[in-house]
Coordinates of C-alpha atoms and ligand atoms in Angstrom, one line a residue:
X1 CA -145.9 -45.0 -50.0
X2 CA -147.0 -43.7 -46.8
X3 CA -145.6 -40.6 -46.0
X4 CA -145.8 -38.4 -42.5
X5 CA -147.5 -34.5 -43.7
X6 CA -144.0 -32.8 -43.8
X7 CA -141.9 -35.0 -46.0
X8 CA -143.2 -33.4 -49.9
X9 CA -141.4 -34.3 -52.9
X10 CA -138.9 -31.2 -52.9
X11 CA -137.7 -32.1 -49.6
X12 CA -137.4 -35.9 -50.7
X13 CA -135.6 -34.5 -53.5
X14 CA -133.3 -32.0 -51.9
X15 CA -132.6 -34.4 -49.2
X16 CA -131.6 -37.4 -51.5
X17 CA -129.6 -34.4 -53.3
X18 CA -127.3 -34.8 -50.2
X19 CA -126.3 -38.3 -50.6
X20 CA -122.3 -38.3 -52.0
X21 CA -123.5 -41.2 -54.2
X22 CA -122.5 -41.4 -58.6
X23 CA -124.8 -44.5 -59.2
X24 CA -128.2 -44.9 -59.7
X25 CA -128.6 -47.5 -57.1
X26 CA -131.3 -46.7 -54.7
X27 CA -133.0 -48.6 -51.7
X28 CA -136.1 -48.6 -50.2
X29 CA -137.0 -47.1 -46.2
X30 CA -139.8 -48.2 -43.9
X31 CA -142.6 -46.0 -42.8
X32 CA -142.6 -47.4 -39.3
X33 CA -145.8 -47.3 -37.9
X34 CA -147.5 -48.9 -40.6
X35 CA -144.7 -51.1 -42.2
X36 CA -144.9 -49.6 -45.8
X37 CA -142.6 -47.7 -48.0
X38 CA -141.4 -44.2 -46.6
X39 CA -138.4 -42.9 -49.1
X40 CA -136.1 -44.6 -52.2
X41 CA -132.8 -43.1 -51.2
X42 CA -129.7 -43.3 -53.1
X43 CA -126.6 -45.9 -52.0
X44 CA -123.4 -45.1 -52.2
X45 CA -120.4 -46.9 -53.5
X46 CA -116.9 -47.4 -51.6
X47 CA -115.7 -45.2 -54.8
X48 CA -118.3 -42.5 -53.5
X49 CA -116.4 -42.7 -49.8
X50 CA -113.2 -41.8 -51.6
X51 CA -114.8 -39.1 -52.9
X52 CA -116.6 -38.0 -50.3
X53 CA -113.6 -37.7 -48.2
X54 CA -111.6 -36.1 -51.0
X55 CA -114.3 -33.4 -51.5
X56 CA -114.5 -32.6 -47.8
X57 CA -110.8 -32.5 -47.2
X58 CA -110.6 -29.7 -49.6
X59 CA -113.2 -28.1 -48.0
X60 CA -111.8 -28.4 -44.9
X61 CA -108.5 -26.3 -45.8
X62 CA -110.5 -23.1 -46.0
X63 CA -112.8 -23.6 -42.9
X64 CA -109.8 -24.7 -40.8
X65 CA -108.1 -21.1 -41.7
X66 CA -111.5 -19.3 -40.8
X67 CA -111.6 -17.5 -37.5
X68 CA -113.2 -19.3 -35.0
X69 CA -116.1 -16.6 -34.4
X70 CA -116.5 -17.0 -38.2
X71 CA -117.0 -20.5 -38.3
X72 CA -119.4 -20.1 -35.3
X73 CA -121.9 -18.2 -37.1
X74 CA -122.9 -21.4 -39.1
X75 CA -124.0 -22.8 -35.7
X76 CA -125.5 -19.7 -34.5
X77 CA -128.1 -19.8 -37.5
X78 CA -128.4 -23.9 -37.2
X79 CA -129.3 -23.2 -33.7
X80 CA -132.4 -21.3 -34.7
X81 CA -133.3 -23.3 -38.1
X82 CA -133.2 -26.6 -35.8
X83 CA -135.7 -25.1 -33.2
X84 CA -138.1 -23.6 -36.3
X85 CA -137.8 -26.4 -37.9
X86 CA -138.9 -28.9 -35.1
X87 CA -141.9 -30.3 -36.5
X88 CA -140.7 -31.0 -40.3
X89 CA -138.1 -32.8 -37.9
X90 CA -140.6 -34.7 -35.9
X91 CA -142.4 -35.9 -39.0
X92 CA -139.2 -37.5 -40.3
X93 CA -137.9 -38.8 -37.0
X94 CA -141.2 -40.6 -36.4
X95 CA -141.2 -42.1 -39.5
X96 CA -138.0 -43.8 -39.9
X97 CA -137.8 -44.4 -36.5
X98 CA -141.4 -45.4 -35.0
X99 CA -141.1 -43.2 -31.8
X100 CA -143.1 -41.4 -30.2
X101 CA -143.5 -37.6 -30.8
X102 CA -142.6 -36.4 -27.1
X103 CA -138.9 -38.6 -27.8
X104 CA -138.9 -37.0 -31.5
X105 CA -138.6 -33.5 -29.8
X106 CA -136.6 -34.8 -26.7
X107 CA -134.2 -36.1 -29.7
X108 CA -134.0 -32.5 -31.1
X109 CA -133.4 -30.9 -28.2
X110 CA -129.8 -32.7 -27.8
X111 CA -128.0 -31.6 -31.0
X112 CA -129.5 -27.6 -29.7
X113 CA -127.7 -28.7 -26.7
X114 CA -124.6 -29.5 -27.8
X115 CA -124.8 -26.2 -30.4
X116 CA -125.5 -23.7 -27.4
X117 CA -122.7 -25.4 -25.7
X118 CA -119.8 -25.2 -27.7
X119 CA -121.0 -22.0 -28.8
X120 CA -120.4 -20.4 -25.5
X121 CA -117.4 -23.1 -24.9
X122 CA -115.6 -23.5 -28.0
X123 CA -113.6 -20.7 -27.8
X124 CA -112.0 -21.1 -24.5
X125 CA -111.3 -24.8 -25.3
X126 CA -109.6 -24.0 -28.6
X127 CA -107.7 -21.0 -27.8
X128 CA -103.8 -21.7 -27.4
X129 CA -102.7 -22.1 -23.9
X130 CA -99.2 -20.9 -22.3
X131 CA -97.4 -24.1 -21.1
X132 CA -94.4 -23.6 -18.6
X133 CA -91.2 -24.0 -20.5
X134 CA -88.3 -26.2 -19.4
X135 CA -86.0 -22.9 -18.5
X136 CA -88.7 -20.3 -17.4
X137 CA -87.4 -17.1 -19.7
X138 CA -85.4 -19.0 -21.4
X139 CA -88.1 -20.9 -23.6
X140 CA -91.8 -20.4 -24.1
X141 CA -94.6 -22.4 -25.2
X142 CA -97.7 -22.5 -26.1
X143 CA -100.1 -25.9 -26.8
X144 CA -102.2 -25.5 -29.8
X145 CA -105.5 -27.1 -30.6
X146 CA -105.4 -28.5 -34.8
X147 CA -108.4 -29.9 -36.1
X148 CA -108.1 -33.8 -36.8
X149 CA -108.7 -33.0 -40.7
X150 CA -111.7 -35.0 -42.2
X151 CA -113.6 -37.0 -39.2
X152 CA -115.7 -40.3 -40.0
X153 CA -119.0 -40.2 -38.0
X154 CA -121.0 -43.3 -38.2
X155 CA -124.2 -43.0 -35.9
X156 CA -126.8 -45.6 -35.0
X157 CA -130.8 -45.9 -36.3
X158 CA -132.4 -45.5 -32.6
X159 CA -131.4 -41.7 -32.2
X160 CA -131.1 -40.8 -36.0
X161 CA -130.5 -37.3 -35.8
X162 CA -129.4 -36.8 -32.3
X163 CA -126.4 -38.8 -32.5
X164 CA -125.7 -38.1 -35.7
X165 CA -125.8 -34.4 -35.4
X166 CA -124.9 -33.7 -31.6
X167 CA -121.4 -35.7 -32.7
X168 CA -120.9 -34.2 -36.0
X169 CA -121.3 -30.2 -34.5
X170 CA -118.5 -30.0 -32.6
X171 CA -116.1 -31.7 -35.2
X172 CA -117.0 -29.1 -37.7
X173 CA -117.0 -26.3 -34.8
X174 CA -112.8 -27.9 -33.7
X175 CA -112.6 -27.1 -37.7
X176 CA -113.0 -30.5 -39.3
X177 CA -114.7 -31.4 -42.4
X178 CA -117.1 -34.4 -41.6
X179 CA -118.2 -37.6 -43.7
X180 CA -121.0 -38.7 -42.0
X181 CA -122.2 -42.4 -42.3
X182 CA -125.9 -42.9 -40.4
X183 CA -127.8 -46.6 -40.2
X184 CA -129.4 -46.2 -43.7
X185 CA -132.9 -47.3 -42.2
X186 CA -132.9 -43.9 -40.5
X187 CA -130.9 -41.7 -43.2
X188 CA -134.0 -38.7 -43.7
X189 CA -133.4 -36.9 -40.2
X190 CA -129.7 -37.0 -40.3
X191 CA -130.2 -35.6 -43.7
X192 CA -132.5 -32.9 -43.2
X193 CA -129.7 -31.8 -40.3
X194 CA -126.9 -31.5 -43.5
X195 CA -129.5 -29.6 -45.1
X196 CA -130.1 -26.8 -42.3
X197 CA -126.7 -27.0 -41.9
X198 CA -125.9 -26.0 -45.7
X199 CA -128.8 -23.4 -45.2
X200 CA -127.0 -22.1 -42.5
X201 CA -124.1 -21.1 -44.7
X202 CA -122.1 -23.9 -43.7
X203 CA -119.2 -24.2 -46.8
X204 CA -119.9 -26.5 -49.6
X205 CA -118.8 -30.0 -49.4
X206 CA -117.4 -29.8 -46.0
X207 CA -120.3 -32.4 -44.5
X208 CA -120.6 -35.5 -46.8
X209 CA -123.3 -38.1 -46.2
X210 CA -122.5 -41.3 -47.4
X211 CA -125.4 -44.3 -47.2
X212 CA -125.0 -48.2 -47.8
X213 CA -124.4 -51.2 -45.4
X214 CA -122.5 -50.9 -42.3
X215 CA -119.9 -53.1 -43.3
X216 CA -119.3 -52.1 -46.7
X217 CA -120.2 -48.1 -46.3
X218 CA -119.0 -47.8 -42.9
X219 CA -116.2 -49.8 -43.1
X220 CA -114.7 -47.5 -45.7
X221 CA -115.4 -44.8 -43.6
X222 CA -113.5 -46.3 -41.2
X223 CA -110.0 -46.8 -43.6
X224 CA -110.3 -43.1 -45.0
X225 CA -110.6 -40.6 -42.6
X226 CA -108.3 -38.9 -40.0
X227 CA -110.8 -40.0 -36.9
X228 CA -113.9 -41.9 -36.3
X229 CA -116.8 -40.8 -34.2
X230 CA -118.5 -44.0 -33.7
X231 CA -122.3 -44.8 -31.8
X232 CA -124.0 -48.0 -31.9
X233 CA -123.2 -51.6 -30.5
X234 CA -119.9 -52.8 -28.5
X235 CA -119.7 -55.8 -30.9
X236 CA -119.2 -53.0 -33.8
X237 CA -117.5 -51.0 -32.0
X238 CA -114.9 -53.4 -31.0
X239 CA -114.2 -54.3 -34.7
X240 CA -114.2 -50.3 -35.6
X241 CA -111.0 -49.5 -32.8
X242 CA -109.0 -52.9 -34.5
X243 CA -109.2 -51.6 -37.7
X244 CA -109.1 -47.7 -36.7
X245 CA -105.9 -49.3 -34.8
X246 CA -104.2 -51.0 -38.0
X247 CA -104.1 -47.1 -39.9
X248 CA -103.3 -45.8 -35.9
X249 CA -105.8 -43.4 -36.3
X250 CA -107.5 -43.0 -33.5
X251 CA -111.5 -43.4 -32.4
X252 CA -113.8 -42.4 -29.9
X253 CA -116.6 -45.5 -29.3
X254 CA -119.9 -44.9 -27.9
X255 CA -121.5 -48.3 -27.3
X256 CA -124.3 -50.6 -25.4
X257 CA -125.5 -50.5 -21.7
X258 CA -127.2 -52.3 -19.3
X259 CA -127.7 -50.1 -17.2
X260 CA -129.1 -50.1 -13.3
X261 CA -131.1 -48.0 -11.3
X262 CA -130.6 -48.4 -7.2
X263 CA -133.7 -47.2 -5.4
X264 CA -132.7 -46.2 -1.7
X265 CA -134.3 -47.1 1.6
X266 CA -135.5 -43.5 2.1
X267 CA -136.2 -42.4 -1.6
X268 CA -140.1 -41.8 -2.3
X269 CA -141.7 -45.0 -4.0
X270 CA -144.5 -42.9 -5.8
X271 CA -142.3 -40.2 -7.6
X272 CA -139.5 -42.9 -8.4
X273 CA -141.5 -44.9 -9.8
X274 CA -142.3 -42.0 -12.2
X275 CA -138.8 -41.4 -12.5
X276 CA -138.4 -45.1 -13.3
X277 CA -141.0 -45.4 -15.9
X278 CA -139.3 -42.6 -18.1
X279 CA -135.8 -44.1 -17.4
X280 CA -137.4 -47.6 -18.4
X281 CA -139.6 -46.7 -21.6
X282 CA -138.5 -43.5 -23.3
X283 CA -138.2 -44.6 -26.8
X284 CA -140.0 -47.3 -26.1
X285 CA -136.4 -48.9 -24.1
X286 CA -134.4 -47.9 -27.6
X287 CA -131.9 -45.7 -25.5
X288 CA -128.5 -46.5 -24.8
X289 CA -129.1 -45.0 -21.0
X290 CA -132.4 -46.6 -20.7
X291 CA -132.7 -48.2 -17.1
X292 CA -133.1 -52.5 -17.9
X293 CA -132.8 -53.6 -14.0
X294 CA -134.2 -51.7 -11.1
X295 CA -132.6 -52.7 -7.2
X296 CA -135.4 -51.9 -4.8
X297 CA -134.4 -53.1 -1.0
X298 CA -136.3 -56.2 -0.1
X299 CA -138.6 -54.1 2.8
X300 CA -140.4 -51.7 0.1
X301 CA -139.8 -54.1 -3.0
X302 CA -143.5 -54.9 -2.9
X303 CA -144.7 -51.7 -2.8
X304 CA -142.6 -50.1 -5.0
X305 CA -143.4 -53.0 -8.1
X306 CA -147.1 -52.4 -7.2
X307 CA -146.4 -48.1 -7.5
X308 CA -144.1 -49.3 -10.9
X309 CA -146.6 -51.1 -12.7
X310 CA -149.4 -48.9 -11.9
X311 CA -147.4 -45.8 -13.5
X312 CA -146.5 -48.5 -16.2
X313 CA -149.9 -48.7 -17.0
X314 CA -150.5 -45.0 -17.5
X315 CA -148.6 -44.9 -20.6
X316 CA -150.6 -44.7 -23.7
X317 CA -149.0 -46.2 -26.2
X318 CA -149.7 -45.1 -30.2
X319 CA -149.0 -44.5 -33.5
X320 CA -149.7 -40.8 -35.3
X321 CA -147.9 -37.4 -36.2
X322 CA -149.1 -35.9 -33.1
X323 CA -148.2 -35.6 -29.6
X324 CA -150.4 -37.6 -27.2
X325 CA -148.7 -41.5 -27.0
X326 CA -146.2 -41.7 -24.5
X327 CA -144.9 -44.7 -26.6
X328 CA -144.3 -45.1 -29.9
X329 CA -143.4 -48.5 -32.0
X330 CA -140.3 -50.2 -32.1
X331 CA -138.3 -49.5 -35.1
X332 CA -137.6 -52.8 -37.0
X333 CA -138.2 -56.1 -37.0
X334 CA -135.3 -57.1 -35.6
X335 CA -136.2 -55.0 -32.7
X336 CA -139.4 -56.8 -31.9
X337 CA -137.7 -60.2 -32.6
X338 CA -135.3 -59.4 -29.9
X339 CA -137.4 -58.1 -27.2
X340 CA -140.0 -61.4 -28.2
X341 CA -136.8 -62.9 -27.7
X342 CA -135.7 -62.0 -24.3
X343 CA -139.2 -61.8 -22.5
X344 CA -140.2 -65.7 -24.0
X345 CA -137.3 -66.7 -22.7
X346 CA -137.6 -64.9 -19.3
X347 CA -141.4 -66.1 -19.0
X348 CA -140.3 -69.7 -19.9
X349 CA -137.5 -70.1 -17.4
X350 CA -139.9 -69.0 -14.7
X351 CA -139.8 -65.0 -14.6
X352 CA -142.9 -63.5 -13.5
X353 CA -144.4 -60.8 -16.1
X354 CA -146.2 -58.1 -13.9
X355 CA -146.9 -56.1 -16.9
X356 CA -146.6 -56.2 -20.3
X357 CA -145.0 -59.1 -22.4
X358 CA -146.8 -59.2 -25.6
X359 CA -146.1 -57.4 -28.5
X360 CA -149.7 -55.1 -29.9
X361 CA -149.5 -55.8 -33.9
X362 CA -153.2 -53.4 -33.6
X363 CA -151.4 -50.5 -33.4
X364 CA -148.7 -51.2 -35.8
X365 CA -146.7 -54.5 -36.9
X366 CA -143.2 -54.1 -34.5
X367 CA -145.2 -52.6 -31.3
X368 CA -144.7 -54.2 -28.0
X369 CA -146.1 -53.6 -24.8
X370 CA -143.9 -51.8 -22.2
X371 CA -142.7 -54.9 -19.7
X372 CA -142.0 -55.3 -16.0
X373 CA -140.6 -58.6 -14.4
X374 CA -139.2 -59.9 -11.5
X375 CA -137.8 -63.4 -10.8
X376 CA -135.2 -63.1 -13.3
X377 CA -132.4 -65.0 -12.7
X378 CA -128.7 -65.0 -14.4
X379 CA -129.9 -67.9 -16.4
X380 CA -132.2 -65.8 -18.9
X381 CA -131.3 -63.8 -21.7
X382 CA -132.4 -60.1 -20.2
X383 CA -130.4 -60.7 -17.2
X384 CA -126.9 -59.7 -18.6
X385 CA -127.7 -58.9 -22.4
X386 CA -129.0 -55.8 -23.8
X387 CA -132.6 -56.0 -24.6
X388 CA -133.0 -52.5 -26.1
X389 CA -136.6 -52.1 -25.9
X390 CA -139.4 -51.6 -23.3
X391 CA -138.4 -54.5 -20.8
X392 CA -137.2 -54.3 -17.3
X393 CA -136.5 -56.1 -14.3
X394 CA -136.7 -55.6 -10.8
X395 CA -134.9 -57.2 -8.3
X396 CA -134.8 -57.3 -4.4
X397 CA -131.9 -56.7 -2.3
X398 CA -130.7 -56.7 1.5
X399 CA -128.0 -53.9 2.1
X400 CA -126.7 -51.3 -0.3
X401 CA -123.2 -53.0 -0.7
X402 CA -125.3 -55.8 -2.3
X403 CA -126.8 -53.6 -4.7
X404 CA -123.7 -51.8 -5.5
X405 CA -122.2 -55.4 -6.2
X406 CA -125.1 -56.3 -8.5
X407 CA -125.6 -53.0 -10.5
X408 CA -121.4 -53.2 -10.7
X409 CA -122.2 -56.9 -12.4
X410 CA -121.8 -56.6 -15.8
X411 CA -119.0 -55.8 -18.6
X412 CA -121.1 -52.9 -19.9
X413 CA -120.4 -49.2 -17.7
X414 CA -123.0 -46.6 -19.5
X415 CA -125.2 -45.0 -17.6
X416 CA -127.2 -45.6 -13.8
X417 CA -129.1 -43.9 -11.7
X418 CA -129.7 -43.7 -7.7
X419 CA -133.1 -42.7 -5.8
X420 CA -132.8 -41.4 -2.6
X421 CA -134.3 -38.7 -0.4
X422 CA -130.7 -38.1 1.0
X423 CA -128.6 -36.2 -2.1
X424 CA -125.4 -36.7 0.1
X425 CA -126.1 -40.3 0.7
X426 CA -127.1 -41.0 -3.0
X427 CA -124.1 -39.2 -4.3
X428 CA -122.2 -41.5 -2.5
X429 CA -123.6 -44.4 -3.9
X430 CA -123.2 -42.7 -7.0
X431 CA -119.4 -42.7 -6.6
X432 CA -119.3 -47.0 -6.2
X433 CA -120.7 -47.6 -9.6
X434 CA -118.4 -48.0 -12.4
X435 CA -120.7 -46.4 -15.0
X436 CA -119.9 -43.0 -17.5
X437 CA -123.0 -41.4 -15.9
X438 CA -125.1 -41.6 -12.8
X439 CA -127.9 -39.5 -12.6
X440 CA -129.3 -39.0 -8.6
X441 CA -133.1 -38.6 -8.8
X442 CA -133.7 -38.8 -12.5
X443 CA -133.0 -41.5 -15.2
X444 CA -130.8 -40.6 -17.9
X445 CA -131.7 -36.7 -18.9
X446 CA -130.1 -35.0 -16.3
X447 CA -126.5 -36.1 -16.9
X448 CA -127.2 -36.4 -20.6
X449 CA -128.5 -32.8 -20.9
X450 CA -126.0 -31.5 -19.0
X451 CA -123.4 -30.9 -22.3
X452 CA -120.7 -28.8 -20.3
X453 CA -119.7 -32.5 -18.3
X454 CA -118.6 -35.9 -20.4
X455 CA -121.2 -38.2 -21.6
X456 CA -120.1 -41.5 -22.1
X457 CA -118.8 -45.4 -21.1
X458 CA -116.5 -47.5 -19.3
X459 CA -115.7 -51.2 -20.3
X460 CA -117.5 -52.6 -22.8
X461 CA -119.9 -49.2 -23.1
X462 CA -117.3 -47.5 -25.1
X463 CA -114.1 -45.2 -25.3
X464 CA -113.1 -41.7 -24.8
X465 CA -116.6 -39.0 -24.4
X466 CA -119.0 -36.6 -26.0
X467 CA -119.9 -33.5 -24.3
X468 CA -118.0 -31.4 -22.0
X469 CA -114.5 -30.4 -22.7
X470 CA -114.0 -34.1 -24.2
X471 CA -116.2 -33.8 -26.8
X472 CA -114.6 -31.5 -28.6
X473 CA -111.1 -31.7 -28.1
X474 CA -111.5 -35.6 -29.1
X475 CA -112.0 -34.1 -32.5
X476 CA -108.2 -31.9 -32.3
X477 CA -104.4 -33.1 -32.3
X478 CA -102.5 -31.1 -30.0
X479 CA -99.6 -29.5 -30.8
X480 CA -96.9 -28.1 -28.7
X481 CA -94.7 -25.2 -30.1
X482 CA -91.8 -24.1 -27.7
X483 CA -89.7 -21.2 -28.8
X484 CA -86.0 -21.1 -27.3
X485 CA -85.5 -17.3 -26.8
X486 CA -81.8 -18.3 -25.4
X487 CA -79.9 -21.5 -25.3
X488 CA -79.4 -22.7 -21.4
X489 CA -79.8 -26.4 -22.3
X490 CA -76.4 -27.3 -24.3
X491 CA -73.3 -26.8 -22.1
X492 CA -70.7 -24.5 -23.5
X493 CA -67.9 -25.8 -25.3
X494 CA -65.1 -24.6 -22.3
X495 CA -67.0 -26.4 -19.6
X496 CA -66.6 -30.5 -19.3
X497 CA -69.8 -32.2 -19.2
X498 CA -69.4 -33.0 -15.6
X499 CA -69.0 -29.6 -14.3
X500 CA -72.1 -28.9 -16.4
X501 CA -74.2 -31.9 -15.3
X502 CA -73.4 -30.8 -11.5
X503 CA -74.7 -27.3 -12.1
X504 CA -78.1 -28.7 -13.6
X505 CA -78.3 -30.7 -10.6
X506 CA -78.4 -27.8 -8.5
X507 CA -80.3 -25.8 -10.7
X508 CA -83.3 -28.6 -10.8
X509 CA -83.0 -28.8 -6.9
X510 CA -83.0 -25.0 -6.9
X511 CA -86.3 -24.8 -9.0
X512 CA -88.2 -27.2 -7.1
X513 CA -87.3 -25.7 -4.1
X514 CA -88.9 -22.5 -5.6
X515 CA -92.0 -24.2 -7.7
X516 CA -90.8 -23.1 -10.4
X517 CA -90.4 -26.8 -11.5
Ligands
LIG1 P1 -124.6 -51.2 -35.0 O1 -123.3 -51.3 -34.4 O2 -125.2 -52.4 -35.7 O3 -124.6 -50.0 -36.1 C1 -124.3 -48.7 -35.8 C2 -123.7 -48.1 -37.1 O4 -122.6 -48.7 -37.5 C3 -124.7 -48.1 -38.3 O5 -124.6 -46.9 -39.0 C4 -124.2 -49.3 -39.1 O6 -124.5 -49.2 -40.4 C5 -122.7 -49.2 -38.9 N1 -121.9 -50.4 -39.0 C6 -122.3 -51.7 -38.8 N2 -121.3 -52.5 -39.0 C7 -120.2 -51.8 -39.3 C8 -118.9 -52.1 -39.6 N3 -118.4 -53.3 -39.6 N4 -118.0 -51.1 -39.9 C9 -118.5 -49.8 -39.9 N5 -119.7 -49.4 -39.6 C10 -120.6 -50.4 -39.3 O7 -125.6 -50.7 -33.8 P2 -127.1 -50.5 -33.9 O8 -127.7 -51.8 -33.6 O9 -127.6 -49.8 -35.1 O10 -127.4 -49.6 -32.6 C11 -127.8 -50.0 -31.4 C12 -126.7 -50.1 -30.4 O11 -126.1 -48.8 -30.3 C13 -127.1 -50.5 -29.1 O12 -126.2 -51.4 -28.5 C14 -127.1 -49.2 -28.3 O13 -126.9 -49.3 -26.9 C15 -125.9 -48.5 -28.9 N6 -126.0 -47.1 -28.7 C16 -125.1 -46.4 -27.9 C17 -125.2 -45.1 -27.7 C18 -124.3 -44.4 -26.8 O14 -124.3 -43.1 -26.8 N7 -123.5 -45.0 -26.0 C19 -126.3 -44.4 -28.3 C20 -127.2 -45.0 -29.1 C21 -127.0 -46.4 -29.3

């Protein structure tokens, strides 16, 4: 087994001690960078599911009675374990994963995010809120935030802990108990999060990780619990909401992108191309937001692929527990098939590959060199599918309405981004895209670090949002108490209906008159 320095046998051991699983079926993990065995883990059966979810909606009873500021000092002392406990973290993430270490603690940093921010947050968003009643004195109201109950979180293998963890905070914090299904390829980070959160002081049983095929595992998930936090791929995704629809429970979807990057007329060409090349290749491309096509107007689209590839070939790309790559592996084979996949198939139907295209088994069996084309046209695979990996295209265009049109071209609506010197100008370029996020002079970070606004897609990139106000009250029901203190509503027996319907009249022209309708 190869096994990165941090991960000793009593962590292996109190981390497969997490797993909601009776039998003794186990499964094997991948050390990434070298393709060997990293962990036996053990697989849960759709019994264990049942359990899981029974287990955690007794838990959840209790903790949904706590006071809020009680409940928040599990996240408090999370906050800190997560930061001290960055590089155990790192070890695992590069493991399972392949990435670099620089993307390992850019991972972390999310789910610390997302802590600080419904720390501060939380209790403003849950607190009950005074609605105006129908007959102002005459009823009050007041709309209450309930937790969901027990909420399904199934999370994808390319940000392990990150989306695991940054979507699983805030429905414990909204006071849900949390069965939590990650890609089992990638189970040791989310893992080690459950167990800082249980060292935290976070009540027994109210997080249960469950592991096994997606399918199988996740699909149970899926028919158990009260709401589904779902991350990975729009084909999934689509399948999750129609059978989250059947039990009408409902789901929040966070799925593929293809997303664009619109480099202005006036933007600088040397610092957006460094801008690019971290939108392009962090995670080696394995980011939802990651940039695949960059619009660069036709008069500077020379110079800018020349300033592109140049920063392209900066990166150092590498294997190792230490920081020092800028890119790390790709994380399965599947992975590298795809990306072989999409840039044979570009090169073949006449693409030009300015840098890149091959994959680099010297470094490790599923790295690939990060890619640049141009030529691309809608007949080849990378043109309108997600690659998810380190491959982009560029492509020329004449006025910015054309570039709009083509960055609007696609079903998926994730993320973009728009260069410009002009913020004001860029801003309103922003507006014309029909993405979740647009992020003026950066790539992806600054709209996905910023937690207190929405994070999320339109069309085929997904349903409803994390982060921001969304994020958490996703995970709530809302409920509306209104208290009759006298009844103004029901006419008197003595007066006829009529007489009583022609006094409400004037009454609701009255109160409009006066706002107070
Ligand atoms: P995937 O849909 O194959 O798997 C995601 C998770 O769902 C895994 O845990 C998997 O085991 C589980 N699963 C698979 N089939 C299931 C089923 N029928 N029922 C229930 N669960 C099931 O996605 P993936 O390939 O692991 O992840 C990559 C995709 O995720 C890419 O498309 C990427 O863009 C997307 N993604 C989106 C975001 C975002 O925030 N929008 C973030 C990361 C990744």
């Amino acid at each position: 087994m190869s096994r990165p320095p941090a991960l000793t046998d009593a962590l292996l051991t109190a981390l497969r001690g997490r797993v909601c699983a009776s039998t003794s079926d186990t499964y094997t993990t991948t050390e990434v960078f070298t393709g060997g065995e990293l962990a036996a883990l053990p697989a849960s059966s759709v019994a264990d599911v049942h359990t899981a979810y029974e287990r955690a909606a007794h838990a959840q009873r209790d903790w949904a009675a706590l006071p809020l500021p009680e409940r928040l000092g599990v996240f408090h002392r999370f906050h800190e374990l997560l930061l001290a406990e960055r590089e155990t973290l790192a070890d695992l993430l590069q493991a399972e994963t392949g990435k670099a270490r620089r993307d390992a603690f850019e991972e972390l940093c999310e789910p610390a995010l997302v802590t600080s921010h419904y720390l501060r947050a939380a209790g403003r968003l849950l607190r009950p809120r005074r609605r105006r009643g129908l007959l102002p004195g005459a009823i009050t109201v007041v709309e209450l935030r309930q937790p969901k109950g027990v909420v399904g979180v199934i999370s994808p293998w390319n940000y392990p802990f990150a989306l695991a963890l940054g979507d699983l905070v805030p429905a414990l914090v909204a006071g849900n108990a949390v069965v939590l299904k990650p890609d089992s390829r990638t189970a040791l980070s989310p893992l080690f999060g459950a167990e800082l959160l249980y060292r935290a002081g976070l009540p027994a049983d109210l997080l249960q990780v469950v592991l096994g095929d997606g399918p199988t595992i996740g699909g149970a998930v899926v028919d158990t619990c009260d709401y589904i936090g779902f991350t990975g791929s729009s084909r999934t995704g689509a399948l999750i909401a129609a059978r989250a629809g059947e039990r009408l429970v409902g789901c929040s979807l966070e799925l593929g992108g293809k997303n664009p990057m619109i480099v202005l007329d006036d933007a600088d060409l040397a610092a957006t191309a460094r801008t690019a090349v971290r939108g392009c290749f962090a995670n080696a491309g394995q980011l939802c937001l990651a940039l695949e096509r960059v619009y660069v107007p036709d008069a500077v689209f020379d110079r800018f692929a020349e300033a592109f590839v140049e920063e392209t070939g900066r990166l150092r790309l590498g294997a190792g527990y230490r920081y020092g790559p800028d890119l790390g592996s790709l994380t399965s084979g599947q992975a590298l098939k795809t990306v072989s996949e999409h840039v044979d198939d570009a090169r073949a139907k006449g693409a030009t590959v300015l840098a890149g295209g091959r994959p680099r088994p010297d470094l490790g069996p599923y790295f690939y060199e990060p890619t640049v084309l141009t030529d691309v046209t809608p007949d080849m695979l990378c043109h309108r599918a997600e690659t998810f990996g380190p491959v982009v295209s560029l492509y020329p265009y004449a006025t910015v309405d054309e570039a709009v049109s083509l960055a609007n071209d696609t079903e998926y609506g994730l993320n973009a981004s728009v260069v410009g010197r002009d913020p004001v100008r860029a801003r309103r370029v922003a507006a014309r895209l029909r993405t979740g996020t647009v992020n003026v002079n950066d790539g992806y970070a600054a709209a996905f670090g910023s937690t207190d606004a929405p994070m999320g897609g339109m069309g085929a990139s997904g349903l409803g949002r994390r982060h921001g106000a969304e994020g958490l009250l996703r995970y709530t029901e809302v409920q509306t108490v209104a208290t009759q203190r006298f009844d103004l509503v029901t006419p008197p027996r003595w007066l006829p209906y009529g007489a009583f319907s022609r006094a409400m009249a004037t009454t609701l022209r009255l109160m409009k008159k006066l706002h107070l309708r």
